[in-house]
XYZ file of C-alpha atoms in Angstrom:
491
model
C -13.923 -15.858 -4.617
C -15.954 -18.082 -2.315
C -12.808 -18.794 -0.275
C -11.749 -15.143 0.013
C -12.142 -15.032 3.789
C -10.707 -18.489 4.330
C -7.466 -17.496 2.625
C -7.361 -14.142 4.361
C -7.845 -15.597 7.826
C -5.404 -18.505 7.409
C -2.719 -18.055 10.081
C -0.538 -21.042 9.123
C 3.192 -20.254 8.741
C 3.071 -20.963 4.995
C -0.183 -19.105 4.261
C -0.449 -16.364 1.649
C -1.757 -13.929 4.265
C 0.165 -12.780 7.338
C -1.993 -11.263 10.065
C -0.845 -8.379 12.214
C -2.566 -6.148 14.742
C -1.841 -2.439 14.604
C -1.021 -0.808 17.921
C -4.458 0.829 17.559
C -6.026 -2.616 18.086
C -7.175 -3.226 14.498
C -6.665 -6.659 12.909
C -4.904 -6.311 9.581
C -3.126 -8.463 7.007
C -0.146 -8.260 4.693
C 0.571 -10.583 1.786
C 3.538 -12.985 1.694
C 3.019 -14.526 -1.708
C 3.920 -13.876 -5.339
C 1.456 -11.259 -6.550
C 1.310 -9.509 -3.189
C -1.981 -7.979 -2.119
C -3.656 -8.852 -5.437
C -3.495 -12.495 -4.298
C -5.541 -11.988 -1.122
C -7.717 -8.908 -1.681
C -11.388 -8.432 -2.600
C -10.529 -8.022 -6.290
C -12.074 -4.608 -7.008
C -10.357 -2.701 -9.814
C -10.712 1.070 -10.131
C -8.160 3.564 -11.440
C -6.677 6.555 -9.665
C -8.248 9.919 -10.388
C -6.632 12.189 -12.956
C -5.952 14.686 -10.152
C -3.943 12.020 -8.276
C -1.818 11.358 -11.370
C -1.161 15.082 -11.754
C -0.323 15.520 -8.052
C 2.320 12.780 -8.076
C 3.807 14.207 -11.279
C 3.545 11.132 -13.494
C 3.565 11.258 -17.297
C -0.159 11.120 -18.112
C 0.373 9.641 -21.576
C 2.450 6.780 -20.173
C -0.075 6.258 -17.370
C -2.855 6.001 -19.946
C -0.812 3.373 -21.809
C 0.040 1.430 -18.653
C -3.460 1.009 -17.212
C -4.826 -0.789 -20.329
C -1.689 -2.974 -20.422
C -2.749 -4.397 -17.034
C -6.465 -4.480 -17.822
C -6.083 -6.440 -21.058
C -4.401 -9.250 -19.148
C -6.218 -9.746 -15.845
C -9.285 -7.467 -15.443
C -12.923 -8.192 -16.325
C -16.336 -6.642 -15.825
C -18.316 -8.371 -13.069
C -21.690 -9.976 -13.571
C -23.218 -7.726 -10.955
C -24.652 -9.595 -7.963
C -28.116 -8.771 -6.537
C -26.657 -7.144 -3.379
C -24.417 -4.968 -5.551
C -27.346 -4.003 -7.789
C -29.322 -3.070 -4.672
C -26.475 -0.845 -3.480
C -26.320 0.799 -6.911
C -30.030 1.628 -6.823
C -29.920 2.603 -3.137
C -27.002 4.973 -3.698
C -28.814 6.697 -6.537
C -32.043 6.997 -4.544
C -30.009 8.406 -1.643
C -28.560 11.111 -3.885
C -25.087 9.729 -4.724
C -25.416 10.474 -8.417
C -25.057 10.402 -11.367
C -24.816 6.752 -12.378
C -21.627 6.450 -14.412
C -22.194 2.867 -15.553
C -19.341 0.386 -15.851
C -16.088 2.309 -15.757
C -12.554 1.997 -14.457
C -12.353 5.777 -14.095
C -12.593 7.577 -10.763
C -15.603 9.891 -11.140
C -18.046 11.309 -8.597
C -21.339 9.470 -8.306
C -22.170 5.773 -8.461
C -20.436 3.251 -10.695
C -19.597 -0.414 -11.239
C -15.859 -1.111 -11.383
C -13.745 -3.946 -12.728
C -12.710 -7.169 -11.018
C -9.716 -9.509 -11.141
C -12.054 -12.498 -10.580
C -13.086 -14.255 -13.801
C -16.512 -15.639 -14.696
C -15.765 -18.840 -12.788
C -14.838 -16.969 -9.616
C -11.096 -17.601 -9.956
C -8.620 -14.858 -9.117
C -6.029 -13.386 -11.502
C -3.163 -11.485 -9.911
C -0.126 -9.329 -10.542
C 1.851 -12.592 -10.736
C 0.028 -13.345 -14.014
C 1.687 -10.254 -15.515
C 5.049 -12.046 -15.367
C 3.848 -14.055 -18.367
C 4.243 -10.896 -20.463
C 7.962 -10.715 -19.644
C 10.919 -12.269 -21.421
C 11.489 -15.618 -19.651
C 15.182 -15.408 -20.498
C 15.433 -12.281 -18.334
C 13.346 -13.531 -15.412
C 14.223 -15.751 -12.490
C 11.599 -16.046 -9.796
C 12.416 -17.542 -6.374
C 9.072 -18.463 -4.830
C 10.113 -19.384 -1.290
C 12.826 -16.820 -0.633
C 12.705 -13.941 1.838
C 14.996 -10.945 1.351
C 16.662 -10.189 4.688
C 18.378 -6.975 3.693
C 19.868 -4.923 0.877
C 23.677 -5.065 0.867
C 25.610 -1.803 0.392
C 29.179 -0.852 -0.406
C 29.958 1.768 2.236
C 33.705 2.096 1.672
C 35.177 5.416 2.666
C 35.809 7.694 -0.245
C 32.545 6.871 -2.018
C 30.221 9.808 -2.525
C 27.345 7.736 -1.141
C 26.647 4.104 -0.322
C 25.839 1.956 -3.355
C 23.704 -1.184 -3.343
C 25.615 -4.261 -4.461
C 22.808 -6.814 -4.093
C 20.538 -8.483 -1.567
C 20.894 -11.139 1.105
C 18.054 -13.664 1.201
C 17.006 -16.851 2.960
C 15.615 -19.867 1.111
C 12.868 -22.243 2.255
C 15.406 -24.352 4.139
C 16.826 -21.416 6.075
C 20.050 -21.193 4.082
C 21.502 -17.730 3.431
C 22.315 -16.546 -0.092
C 23.387 -13.343 -1.794
C 22.301 -12.094 -5.197
C 24.699 -9.523 -6.656
C 24.065 -6.730 -9.131
C 26.244 -6.913 -12.231
C 28.845 -4.280 -12.977
C 26.561 -2.235 -15.249
C 26.143 1.190 -13.655
C 22.391 1.097 -14.395
C 21.852 -2.112 -12.418
C 19.720 -1.589 -9.343
C 17.631 -3.237 -6.665
C 13.906 -2.472 -7.003
C 11.992 -2.896 -3.752
C 8.279 -3.689 -4.091
C 7.472 -5.111 -0.675
C 4.433 -2.924 0.029
C 3.610 -0.241 2.570
C 4.630 -2.499 5.468
C 7.479 -4.447 3.887
C 9.399 -1.710 2.082
C 10.079 0.616 5.035
C 10.734 -2.484 7.148
C 13.331 -3.716 4.633
C 15.034 -0.319 4.404
C 15.314 -0.213 8.204
C 16.751 -3.729 8.323
C 19.234 -2.666 5.627
C 20.513 0.253 7.712
C 18.499 3.127 6.217
C 16.384 4.987 8.769
C 16.523 6.872 12.085
C 20.008 6.134 13.427
C 18.958 5.790 17.078
C 16.299 3.212 16.174
C 18.821 1.280 14.083
C 21.412 1.317 16.851
C 18.837 0.039 19.347
C 18.534 -3.059 17.162
C 22.300 -3.220 16.541
C 21.822 -2.592 12.832
C 24.850 -0.885 11.221
C 23.803 2.561 10.014
C 24.194 2.930 6.255
C 22.258 6.201 6.087
C 20.443 8.249 8.706
C 16.981 9.180 7.427
C 14.423 10.099 10.070
C 11.501 9.747 7.649
C 11.700 6.001 6.951
C 8.588 4.389 8.440
C 6.940 7.746 9.136
C 3.700 9.130 7.714
C 1.924 5.741 7.710
C -1.808 5.925 7.050
C -4.717 3.561 6.507
C -8.095 4.450 5.050
C -10.360 3.753 8.047
C -13.457 1.712 7.352
C -16.669 1.131 9.284
C -19.136 -1.504 8.097
C -22.821 -1.915 8.874
C -24.282 -5.432 8.929
C -27.752 -5.559 7.328
C -29.870 -8.647 8.123
C -31.974 -9.663 5.121
C -35.258 -11.481 4.611
C -33.519 -14.260 2.652
C -29.855 -15.298 2.252
C -28.156 -13.063 -0.350
C -25.805 -14.449 -2.961
C -22.153 -14.000 -2.127
C -20.470 -10.932 -3.567
C -17.317 -8.951 -3.046
C -17.007 -5.284 -3.955
C -18.391 -4.412 -7.406
C -20.361 -1.177 -6.908
C -19.017 2.015 -5.364
C -20.456 5.392 -4.449
C -17.906 8.217 -4.687
C -19.155 11.191 -2.695
C -17.985 14.794 -2.898
C -17.222 14.658 0.846
C -14.312 12.250 0.330
C -16.209 9.188 1.556
C -16.600 5.980 -0.464
C -19.543 3.585 -0.042
C -19.153 -0.096 -0.991
C -20.686 -3.453 -0.060
C -20.234 -7.203 0.295
C -22.637 -10.046 1.009
C -23.241 -13.699 1.647
C -20.318 -14.781 3.832
C -20.373 -17.744 6.180
C -22.659 -19.759 3.904
C -20.267 -22.537 2.880
C -19.408 -25.453 5.205
C -15.750 -24.392 5.138
C -16.137 -20.686 5.780
C -18.276 -21.020 8.897
C -15.234 -22.464 10.686
C -13.158 -19.345 10.011
C -12.696 -16.015 11.701
C -13.594 -13.573 8.919
C -11.698 -10.488 10.037
C -13.164 -7.310 8.625
C -16.439 -8.828 7.478
C -17.290 -11.055 10.446
C -20.954 -11.326 11.299
C -20.343 -12.966 14.665
C -22.333 -11.472 17.516
C -20.628 -11.226 20.917
C -17.069 -11.606 19.670
C -14.043 -10.299 21.486
C -15.674 -7.288 23.125
C -16.404 -9.541 26.123
C -12.676 -10.225 26.633
C -10.624 -7.658 28.602
C -8.480 -5.641 26.142
C -5.113 -6.885 27.450
C -6.211 -10.493 27.010
C -7.259 -10.113 23.370
C -5.068 -11.799 20.791
C -5.190 -13.439 17.367
C -5.369 -16.785 19.177
C -8.498 -15.602 20.984
C -9.954 -14.569 17.638
C -9.354 -18.093 16.363
C -11.054 -19.555 19.452
C -14.100 -17.399 18.801
C -14.209 -18.587 15.201
C -15.123 -22.074 16.414
C -18.171 -20.734 18.285
C -19.773 -19.802 14.972
C -21.055 -23.357 14.654
C -23.311 -22.706 17.653
C -24.566 -19.316 16.495
C -28.041 -18.847 14.969
C -28.039 -19.231 11.203
C -29.809 -15.866 10.865
C -26.651 -14.069 12.017
C -25.049 -14.936 8.688
C -28.073 -14.005 6.599
C -27.349 -10.551 5.288
C -24.785 -8.246 3.786
C -22.540 -5.370 4.689
C -22.558 -1.770 3.544
C -19.326 -0.038 4.374
C -17.993 3.471 4.315
C -14.337 4.422 4.175
C -12.424 7.673 4.306
C -10.412 8.895 1.335
C -7.027 10.445 2.153
C -7.135 10.331 5.953
C -5.386 13.199 7.686
C -4.583 10.953 10.667
C -1.004 9.713 10.358
C 1.077 7.130 12.194
C 4.376 5.322 11.946
C 6.144 1.968 11.656
C 8.989 0.694 13.837
C 10.982 -2.517 14.080
C 10.278 -4.964 16.891
C 13.153 -7.276 15.976
C 15.506 -7.904 13.064
C 13.704 -10.879 11.492
C 12.149 -9.691 8.243
C 9.509 -12.422 8.536
C 8.179 -10.923 11.784
C 5.739 -8.030 11.739
C 6.951 -4.569 12.728
C 4.911 -2.392 15.096
C 2.498 -0.321 13.011
C 0.430 2.595 14.319
C -2.196 4.320 12.161
C -3.777 6.667 14.759
C -7.252 6.204 13.284
C -9.507 9.277 13.727
C -6.851 11.267 15.571
C -7.669 14.096 13.140
C -11.181 15.501 13.705
C -11.902 15.905 9.980
C -11.600 12.139 9.482
C -14.186 11.609 12.214
C -16.532 14.159 10.633
C -16.320 12.315 7.332
C -16.977 8.962 9.026
C -20.202 10.326 10.533
C -21.178 11.599 7.071
C -20.590 8.106 5.702
C -22.736 6.428 8.385
C -25.549 8.907 7.735
C -25.277 8.179 4.006
C -25.675 4.450 4.727
C -28.765 5.269 6.815
C -30.240 7.148 3.826
C -29.541 4.107 1.637
C -31.273 1.777 4.105
C -34.327 4.037 4.065
C -34.714 3.806 0.286
C -37.438 1.713 -1.338
C -34.788 -0.539 -2.842
C -33.413 -1.663 0.515
C -36.771 -1.897 2.254
C -37.487 -4.768 -0.174
C -34.389 -6.687 0.987
C -33.711 -5.788 4.606
C -35.317 -7.559 7.560
C -36.864 -4.288 8.746
C -34.631 -3.530 11.719
C -34.247 0.059 12.882
C -30.982 1.903 12.319
C -30.310 1.774 16.066
C -30.749 -2.027 16.073
C -28.500 -2.388 13.020
C -25.791 -0.245 14.616
C -25.997 -2.272 17.832
C -25.536 -5.488 15.864
C -22.663 -3.968 13.911
C -20.811 -2.910 17.063
C -20.464 -6.583 17.932
C -20.005 -7.800 14.361
C -16.956 -5.638 13.657
C -13.969 -7.449 15.092
C -11.183 -5.340 16.537
C -9.425 -5.164 19.884
C -10.761 -1.726 20.811
C -12.859 -1.598 24.022
C -16.537 -0.943 23.321
C -18.500 1.820 25.053
C -22.063 1.807 26.323
C -22.896 4.897 24.267
C -21.323 3.791 21.020
C -24.624 3.745 19.147
C -25.930 6.940 20.757
C -22.947 8.868 19.374
C -21.980 8.202 15.771
C -18.533 9.604 16.544
C -18.116 6.939 19.252
C -19.475 4.289 16.881
C -16.803 5.269 14.332
C -14.009 5.059 16.922
C -15.184 1.767 18.403
C -15.904 -0.103 15.185
C -13.031 1.067 12.963
C -11.531 -1.721 10.876
C -9.224 -1.837 7.898
C -9.785 -2.259 4.211
C -6.031 -2.840 3.710
C -5.407 0.489 1.997
C -2.420 1.392 4.126
C 0.257 3.536 2.536
C 3.271 5.683 3.366
C 6.553 4.980 5.111
C 8.727 5.777 2.073
C 7.307 9.123 0.943
C 8.464 10.883 -2.216
C 10.699 13.830 -1.303
C 11.572 12.336 2.096
C 12.719 8.763 1.452
C 12.708 8.529 -2.362
C 13.038 11.120 -5.121
C 10.565 11.802 -7.925
C 11.993 8.823 -9.847
C 11.574 6.700 -6.695
C 15.319 6.309 -6.145
C 16.148 6.072 -2.444
C 17.646 9.390 -1.356
C 21.241 9.389 -0.105
C 22.245 6.058 -1.635
C 22.531 4.726 -5.188
C 21.287 1.561 -6.823
C 17.923 1.238 -5.015
C 14.368 2.250 -5.931
C 11.076 1.694 -4.138
C 8.081 1.126 -6.410
C 4.907 0.439 -4.422
C 2.259 2.020 -2.187
C 4.751 2.914 0.542
C 5.608 5.976 -1.554
C 2.012 7.281 -1.606
C 0.859 10.122 0.620
C -2.723 8.999 -0.014
C -4.293 5.822 -1.352
C -5.230 6.244 -5.046
C -8.769 5.807 -6.327
C -11.418 4.004 -4.329
C -9.154 0.911 -4.157
C -5.409 1.106 -4.866
C -4.575 -2.171 -6.602
C -5.210 -0.860 -10.139
C -2.782 2.002 -9.613
C -0.155 -0.147 -7.897
C -0.124 -2.632 -10.797
C -0.094 0.192 -13.338
C 2.783 1.726 -11.385
C 4.883 -1.397 -11.925
C 4.396 -1.231 -15.681
C 4.841 2.561 -15.688
C 8.187 2.566 -13.900
C 9.426 -0.464 -15.800
C 8.871 1.299 -19.129
C 10.231 4.559 -17.730
C 13.462 2.895 -16.525
C 13.968 1.162 -19.894
C 13.445 4.449 -21.729
C 15.973 6.157 -19.440
C 18.556 3.456 -20.153
C 17.954 3.604 -23.894
C 18.304 7.388 -23.784
C 21.552 7.143 -21.872
C 22.876 4.524 -24.279
C 21.990 6.748 -27.234
C 23.727 9.671 -25.539
C 26.868 7.609 -25.037
C 26.910 6.731 -28.732
């Protein structure tokens, strides 16, 4: 846990985290490691709401079996940190009630959720769930990158059928893995909201003109691949404190009726290692990249600024963040290929706050944080700065490549636009009904399913990882039951 930001900001070619900048100018990250996002995230575990499960049409009984299957293996209750306890009390005093205690369930009010960090601060991930599988049926290639899905497109077939995948090993050698002759054999794509639409495009499934521009043979024209991308926008407020708070990642959450979630983190930059790193979404650096002209801003510049932290006053790192994020943003974007190397990032646009309702909810969230800061609980901890001073500090502390405005603390709407950052809850690109069917089979071809957050039209719960892991178990059991049913029917 103490190295969360170090791992997230590592830009080495073999790191677990791969940085990308959306065309909006927001620094983001995608995972390139076994376990995916669960290997680099903040660890918070909270289930999807029952209404989400009903909307996507999943079998509620199987969902309620699949969540505990994950939880029994890798989820624990946190020993709540002082900053998280303060947020809990501040939320309640600010009217975000009732207190629902420790619960995985998504319920309005304030609660403490689960964590995938154990008592020693070590992370447990979706990769751990492989231990529950039959080792005779599993073969895991750790340093392989799938380049594309291979299809049989012979004339006379009703539709193209997947025959396997082409992948590259750690030495750059090409290989192919073939499906066996069983008609139920299939490729299951779980590359995430960025990787899955990217892989379908590289495999020839997507808008035909875009594919032709990259000289990719068209297997199937589908104009919806890579469309409808969204990210839950987040804005964080840095709160200087009277004394250094203990480090914490997200443990407490306030779920408001307005569709805004309030969370917190604290204590970063306090280890000798972490002060050397650019901390992305939770940086407390003052000055940062807003002094660099927009066209000159880059990830390399962000790394240069990380080294200046050694010269910054220690007080800058003494405090915590309270953040607000929007549930189910109505602002939508898209993903498009830049080149045909699967290891390179595509161009991703989220169009943060392009829909006015998202902006209205952001302002609500900032005002809720102000109410929290004015509670007795936070007056005991905070250094006593005014809200205007805190917002001014936060404008510089939030690192993105969006030009800052002189009035960004006079207008909360401008503050939201200028300081938007990610909490990695991007989704879409392979929507149900447009790219995959209700069973998550890719429309127009056979032998391929997509099982991950790219199929979501909104991010589930306050944080999606619980639902994404449950989804893996859910569809695995569902597919096995389908095959058993078909086998029984044949007999």
